[in-house]
Short mmCIF file of C-alpha atoms and ligand atoms in Angstrom, two decimals:
data_model
loop_
_atom_site.label_atom_id
_atom_site.label_comp_id
_atom_site.label_asym_id
_atom_site.label_seq_id
_atom_site.Cartn_x
_atom_site.Cartn_y
_atom_site.Cartn_z
CA MET A 1 -16.26 13.07 26.70
CA SER A 2 -18.13 10.47 28.85
CA VAL A 3 -15.66 7.81 30.53
CA LEU A 4 -17.26 5.22 28.21
CA GLY A 5 -15.91 7.55 25.01
CA SER A 6 -13.20 7.81 25.74
CA VAL A 7 -12.38 4.14 26.36
CA LYS A 8 -13.78 3.16 22.96
CA ARG A 9 -11.69 5.98 21.36
CA MET A 10 -8.33 4.48 23.25
CA VAL A 11 -9.27 1.32 22.01
CA ARG A 12 -10.12 2.51 18.81
CA ARG A 13 -6.63 4.45 18.77
CA GLY A 14 -4.41 1.31 19.74
CA PHE A 15 -3.66 -2.18 19.25
CA SER A 16 -5.48 -4.48 20.82
CA ALA A 17 -3.53 -6.89 22.83
CA ARG A 18 -4.98 -10.22 20.92
CA ASP A 19 -3.29 -8.10 17.82
CA ARG A 20 -0.24 -7.08 19.52
CA ALA A 21 0.35 -10.25 20.78
CA MET A 22 -0.30 -11.89 17.56
CA LEU A 23 2.29 -9.95 15.78
CA GLU A 24 4.92 -10.07 18.68
CA ARG A 25 4.71 -14.07 18.32
CA LEU A 26 4.90 -13.75 14.51
CA GLY A 27 8.10 -11.89 14.66
CA SER A 28 9.68 -14.44 17.22
CA ASP A 29 9.48 -17.51 14.60
CA GLY A 30 13.43 -17.36 14.31
CA ASP A 31 13.24 -15.83 10.78
CA PRO A 32 14.67 -11.88 10.95
CA ARG A 33 12.75 -10.90 7.72
CA THR A 34 9.57 -11.83 9.44
CA LYS A 35 10.48 -10.20 12.68
CA ALA A 36 11.27 -6.64 10.44
CA VAL A 37 7.97 -7.00 8.78
CA ALA A 38 6.16 -7.84 11.94
CA ASP A 39 8.42 -5.08 13.90
CA ALA A 40 7.07 -2.06 11.03
CA VAL A 41 3.73 -3.29 11.50
CA LEU A 42 3.64 -2.76 14.77
CA ALA A 43 5.72 0.61 14.89
CA VAL A 44 2.59 2.14 12.57
CA TYR A 45 0.75 2.68 16.50
CA ALA A 46 3.92 4.72 17.82
CA ILE A 47 4.27 6.36 14.27
CA LYS A 48 0.24 7.62 14.31
CA THR A 49 0.79 9.03 17.64
CA ASP A 50 3.97 10.88 17.43
CA PRO A 51 3.94 11.63 13.50
CA PRO A 52 7.33 12.87 12.31
CA ALA A 53 7.65 16.06 10.14
CA ALA A 54 7.63 14.30 6.77
CA ILE A 55 4.12 12.70 7.89
CA ARG A 56 2.99 16.49 9.25
CA ARG A 57 4.08 17.58 5.96
CA LEU A 58 2.36 15.38 3.70
CA GLU A 59 -0.96 15.43 5.66
CA ALA A 60 -0.61 18.99 5.31
CA ALA A 61 -0.57 18.36 1.48
CA ARG A 62 -3.28 15.80 1.31
CA ALA A 63 -5.60 18.52 2.99
CA ALA A 64 -5.04 21.29 0.79
CA ARG A 65 -5.83 18.72 -2.21
CA ALA A 66 -8.89 17.44 -0.28
CA ALA A 67 -10.48 21.18 -0.85
CA ASP A 68 -9.33 21.52 -4.09
CA THR A 69 -12.52 21.61 -6.35
CA SER A 70 -10.80 22.34 -9.59
CA PRO A 71 -11.30 19.58 -12.45
CA LEU A 72 -9.19 16.49 -12.75
CA ASP A 73 -9.29 17.00 -16.25
CA ASP A 74 -8.51 20.41 -18.12
CA GLY A 75 -8.30 18.49 -21.77
CA SER A 76 -4.55 19.59 -22.04
CA LEU A 77 -3.51 15.93 -22.24
CA GLY A 78 -5.89 14.65 -24.27
CA PRO A 79 -9.41 13.31 -23.48
CA ALA A 80 -9.96 12.16 -20.10
CA GLY A 81 -10.95 8.71 -19.50
CA SER A 82 -14.43 7.52 -18.12
CA PHE A 83 -13.09 7.40 -14.32
CA ASP A 84 -11.76 11.25 -14.52
CA GLU A 85 -14.94 12.84 -16.24
CA GLY A 86 -16.19 15.13 -13.97
CA VAL A 87 -14.18 14.35 -10.92
CA THR A 88 -12.22 16.79 -9.01
CA VAL A 89 -9.10 17.02 -7.56
CA ALA A 90 -10.77 16.74 -4.01
CA ASP A 91 -13.31 13.53 -5.75
CA ALA A 92 -9.90 11.85 -6.70
CA CYS A 93 -8.09 12.38 -3.23
CA ALA A 94 -11.02 11.06 -1.42
CA VAL A 95 -10.07 7.76 -2.70
CA SER A 96 -6.33 8.01 -1.40
CA LYS A 97 -5.27 5.55 1.35
CA PRO A 98 -6.74 7.15 4.55
CA PRO A 99 -3.95 8.17 7.56
CA SER A 100 -3.95 4.95 9.15
CA GLN A 101 -3.55 2.77 6.29
CA ALA A 102 -0.72 5.24 4.32
CA LEU A 103 1.23 4.99 7.85
CA LEU A 104 1.16 1.61 7.51
CA LEU A 105 3.29 1.69 3.75
CA TYR A 106 5.69 4.90 5.57
CA ALA A 107 6.52 2.00 8.34
CA LEU A 108 7.13 -0.58 6.13
CA THR A 109 9.78 1.54 3.51
CA SER A 110 11.56 3.37 6.73
CA ARG A 111 12.15 -0.32 8.41
CA LEU A 112 12.69 -2.40 5.80
CA LYS A 113 14.46 -0.21 3.80
CA PRO A 114 13.99 -1.40 0.14
CA SER A 115 16.18 -0.49 -3.29
CA SER A 116 12.94 -1.12 -5.31
CA VAL A 117 9.26 -0.53 -4.31
CA LEU A 118 6.77 -0.78 -7.48
CA GLU A 119 3.14 0.58 -7.04
CA LEU A 120 0.19 -0.24 -9.24
CA GLY A 121 -2.40 2.96 -8.87
CA THR A 122 -0.82 5.75 -8.22
CA ASN A 123 -4.23 8.03 -8.31
CA ILE A 124 -2.84 11.66 -6.97
CA GLY A 125 0.34 10.15 -5.37
CA VAL A 126 -0.71 10.14 -1.64
CA SER A 127 0.54 6.47 -0.77
CA ALA A 128 3.79 7.08 -3.28
CA ALA A 129 4.48 9.83 -1.12
CA PHE A 130 4.11 7.82 2.16
CA LEU A 131 6.09 5.01 0.31
CA GLY A 132 8.96 7.74 -0.26
CA ALA A 133 8.71 9.72 2.76
CA GLY A 134 9.45 6.01 4.57
CA LEU A 135 12.08 5.76 2.30
CA ALA A 136 13.92 9.16 2.78
CA ASP A 137 13.24 9.15 6.65
CA GLY A 138 15.15 5.28 6.64
CA SER A 139 17.75 4.26 4.30
CA GLY A 140 17.46 7.78 2.69
CA ASP A 141 18.16 5.71 -0.64
CA GLY A 142 16.08 3.68 -2.89
CA ARG A 143 13.35 4.24 -5.83
CA ILE A 144 9.11 3.97 -6.52
CA LEU A 145 8.11 3.35 -9.68
CA THR A 146 4.20 3.76 -9.70
CA LEU A 147 1.74 3.03 -12.24
CA ASP A 148 -1.57 4.87 -13.57
CA VAL A 149 -3.83 4.67 -16.41
CA SER A 150 -4.64 8.72 -15.80
CA PRO A 151 -2.21 11.48 -17.16
CA TYR A 152 -4.34 13.66 -14.87
CA ARG A 153 -4.05 11.98 -11.80
CA LEU A 154 -0.13 11.10 -11.99
CA ARG A 155 0.26 15.37 -13.32
CA VAL A 156 -1.38 16.20 -9.89
CA ALA A 157 0.63 13.25 -8.32
CA GLU A 158 4.03 14.66 -9.63
CA ARG A 159 3.45 18.20 -8.46
CA LEU A 160 2.95 16.75 -4.92
CA HIS A 161 5.77 14.74 -5.11
CA ALA A 162 8.09 17.60 -6.14
CA GLU A 163 6.36 20.25 -3.54
CA LEU A 164 7.16 17.54 -0.68
CA GLY A 165 10.53 17.03 -2.29
CA LEU A 166 10.36 13.91 -3.12
CA THR A 167 12.78 12.60 -5.72
CA SER A 168 12.56 9.00 -5.25
CA ILE A 169 9.06 8.70 -7.30
CA VAL A 170 9.20 7.63 -10.85
CA THR A 171 5.55 7.53 -12.75
CA ARG A 172 4.76 5.69 -15.74
CA VAL A 173 1.07 6.30 -17.41
CA GLY A 174 -0.85 3.63 -19.27
CA LEU A 175 -2.78 0.56 -18.52
CA PHE A 176 -1.09 -1.94 -16.33
CA GLU A 177 -2.18 -4.48 -19.18
CA ASP A 178 0.52 -2.39 -21.14
CA THR A 179 3.11 -0.87 -18.46
CA LEU A 180 3.81 -3.53 -16.06
CA ASP A 181 5.88 -5.80 -17.80
CA GLY A 182 8.57 -2.97 -19.05
CA ALA A 183 7.84 -1.56 -15.63
CA ILE A 184 8.72 -4.98 -14.21
CA ASP A 185 12.17 -4.98 -16.04
CA GLU A 186 12.99 -1.19 -14.84
CA ALA A 187 12.38 -2.17 -11.13
CA ALA A 188 13.74 -5.36 -10.79
CA PRO A 189 14.94 -6.89 -8.70
CA ILE A 190 11.88 -5.95 -6.31
CA ASP A 191 11.82 -5.60 -2.98
CA MET A 192 8.40 -4.63 -2.08
CA ALA A 193 5.27 -4.18 -4.50
CA PHE A 194 2.00 -2.63 -3.44
CA ILE A 195 -1.03 -3.31 -5.73
CA ASP A 196 -3.65 -0.75 -5.34
CA GLY A 197 -5.40 -0.80 -8.56
CA ASN A 198 -7.75 -2.77 -10.93
CA HIS A 199 -9.09 -4.90 -7.86
CA GLN A 200 -10.06 -7.81 -9.76
CA TYR A 201 -9.71 -11.68 -9.09
CA GLU A 202 -7.42 -12.78 -12.51
CA PRO A 203 -5.83 -9.35 -13.16
CA THR A 204 -4.38 -9.43 -9.32
CA LEU A 205 -3.21 -12.94 -9.11
CA ASP A 206 -1.74 -12.35 -12.67
CA TYR A 207 -0.03 -9.11 -11.26
CA THR A 208 1.53 -11.35 -7.99
CA ASP A 209 2.62 -13.93 -10.36
CA LYS A 210 4.89 -11.22 -12.50
CA ILE A 211 6.00 -9.25 -9.72
CA LEU A 212 7.29 -12.59 -8.22
CA ALA A 213 9.10 -13.57 -10.50
CA ARG A 214 11.14 -10.98 -10.58
CA CYS A 215 11.26 -10.33 -6.70
CA VAL A 216 14.20 -10.61 -4.28
CA GLU A 217 13.44 -13.34 -1.73
CA GLY A 218 12.19 -11.83 1.37
CA ALA A 219 10.13 -9.07 -0.79
CA VAL A 220 7.00 -8.06 0.81
CA VAL A 221 3.88 -7.44 -1.48
CA VAL A 222 1.15 -5.39 -0.15
CA TYR A 223 -2.42 -6.22 -1.33
CA ASP A 224 -5.06 -3.20 -0.94
CA ASP A 225 -8.95 -3.41 -0.59
CA ILE A 226 -8.70 -7.31 0.01
CA ARG A 227 -12.10 -7.49 0.97
CA TRP A 228 -13.47 -4.98 -1.52
CA SER A 229 -15.39 -7.49 -4.03
CA ASP A 230 -15.91 -11.55 -3.93
CA GLY A 231 -12.86 -11.12 -6.35
CA MET A 232 -10.63 -9.76 -4.58
CA LYS A 233 -11.66 -11.84 -1.79
CA ARG A 234 -11.21 -15.21 -3.85
CA ALA A 235 -7.56 -13.60 -4.80
CA TRP A 236 -6.77 -12.84 -0.95
CA ALA A 237 -7.88 -16.35 -0.50
CA ASP A 238 -5.55 -18.06 -2.87
CA VAL A 239 -2.58 -15.89 -1.63
CA CYS A 240 -3.27 -17.20 1.98
CA ARG A 241 -2.35 -20.52 0.49
CA ASP A 242 0.26 -19.64 -2.01
CA PRO A 243 3.10 -21.70 -1.14
CA ARG A 244 6.05 -19.06 -2.68
CA PHE A 245 4.69 -16.89 0.36
CA SER A 246 6.26 -17.97 3.86
CA VAL A 247 3.85 -14.95 6.07
CA VAL A 248 0.45 -13.80 5.20
CA ILE A 249 -0.45 -10.95 7.73
CA ASP A 250 -4.12 -10.04 7.55
CA LEU A 251 -4.94 -6.45 8.55
CA TYR A 252 -8.68 -6.59 6.92
CA THR A 253 -8.55 -4.00 4.76
CA MET A 254 -5.33 -4.51 3.41
CA GLY A 255 -3.11 -7.39 3.55
CA ILE A 256 0.84 -8.17 3.56
CA ALA A 257 2.78 -11.44 2.21
CA LEU A 258 6.05 -12.16 2.49
CA TYR A 259 8.17 -13.62 -0.54
CA SER A 260 9.67 -16.92 0.34
CA GLY A 261 11.62 -17.71 -2.43
CA PRO A 262 11.12 -21.64 -3.98
CA PRO A 263 7.51 -22.90 -3.23
CA GLU A 264 7.51 -24.41 0.09
CA GLY A 265 4.63 -25.03 2.33
CA HIS A 266 1.49 -23.28 3.06
CA PRO A 267 2.08 -19.93 4.44
CA THR A 268 1.51 -19.00 7.91
CA VAL A 269 -1.29 -16.58 7.94
CA THR A 270 -2.65 -14.35 10.85
CA PRO A 271 -6.25 -14.05 11.60
CA ALA A 272 -7.74 -10.54 10.16
CA LEU A 273 -5.98 -8.33 12.95
CA TYR A 274 -8.75 -5.55 12.77
CA SER A 275 -7.31 -3.01 15.37
CA VAL A 276 -3.91 -2.19 13.50
CA LEU A 277 -5.17 0.36 10.64
CA ALA A 278 -8.21 1.41 12.45
CA PRO A 279 -8.90 5.09 11.99
C1 SAM B 1 -7.71 3.35 -5.30
S1 SAM B 1 -6.64 4.30 -6.62
C2 SAM B 1 -5.17 4.32 -5.82
C3 SAM B 1 -4.86 4.92 -4.95
C4 SAM B 1 -3.24 5.36 -4.40
N1 SAM B 1 -2.77 3.85 -4.26
C5 SAM B 1 -3.58 6.15 -3.40
O1 SAM B 1 -3.62 5.47 -2.13
O2 SAM B 1 -2.94 7.45 -2.70
C6 SAM B 1 -6.26 3.17 -7.81
C7 SAM B 1 -5.99 4.14 -9.00
O3 SAM B 1 -5.75 2.54 -10.12
C8 SAM B 1 -5.75 3.12 -11.37
N2 SAM B 1 -5.95 1.94 -12.15
C9 SAM B 1 -7.09 1.16 -12.19
N3 SAM B 1 -7.40 0.45 -12.84
C10 SAM B 1 -6.12 0.18 -13.69
C11 SAM B 1 -5.42 -0.52 -14.96
N4 SAM B 1 -6.09 -1.61 -15.23
N5 SAM B 1 -4.54 0.08 -15.47
C12 SAM B 1 -3.94 0.93 -14.70
N6 SAM B 1 -4.05 2.30 -13.92
C13 SAM B 1 -5.56 1.90 -13.02
C14 SAM B 1 -6.78 3.87 -11.42
O4 SAM B 1 -6.66 5.22 -12.49
C15 SAM B 1 -6.50 4.51 -9.93
O5 SAM B 1 -6.16 5.85 -9.99
#
């Protein structure tokens, strides 16, 4: 590889000096919760360069799903929804969070040690497995409740979690519109939520309102695909001026918002920190 190629590769794999400095500055604002979140984000690079055993196992299990061309739906759990028809396990695996983004979830649960995590959008369980591995390596305690409309995706997810020995993860099948209220009752008080399904403007804000009503102060809400559509861009813009959040960290593809409790002023918002979740 040329010298230029190596430099480009190093820049791609490490955080930029600007992004590291931004996170360090954020962590020194005097609020221990902000510092814990900033430190967890800063930890992503170290975890990526020297992944713990749980992450290596998880990526091997992901690779097996990525090579599995069997159909997701075999009819045994009822008719497939339109999004499952003709889809293989490998196809479904391809929409799971890629490694850097999934490691952010591991970093957050292993460092923040939440007792109760709610995930919207299980798919085949890869992101839930990173959340669960973080809980196991962090507190060794806590629970993840994860929701998806597809029983076929949830079946693959449950097998993945069983294979990895991740007993903290519980799934619920159904549309968020039907399952979210009950799931929030079950999960409350919520310490962390990951919203990764139905990426549209109104649903995203509606899920946010419902989750925040039953969160602990200092809870963390992680949003995926914040620039995926005009609706998500608008939803993210609303999050960035929502007085219920004290700090908002923009990681370009994903965003993290820290719930401050009763509304105060506008949150502190970082610019897009592009390098943190770079592949
Ligand atoms: C991008 S995938 C989730 C990926 C997963 N978090 C991961 O990284 O491994 C989004 C999932 O949300 C589910 N979903 C989308 N809209 C939904 C809704 N309204 N109710 C329930 N599930 C929904 C889809 O079935 C799909 O599996």
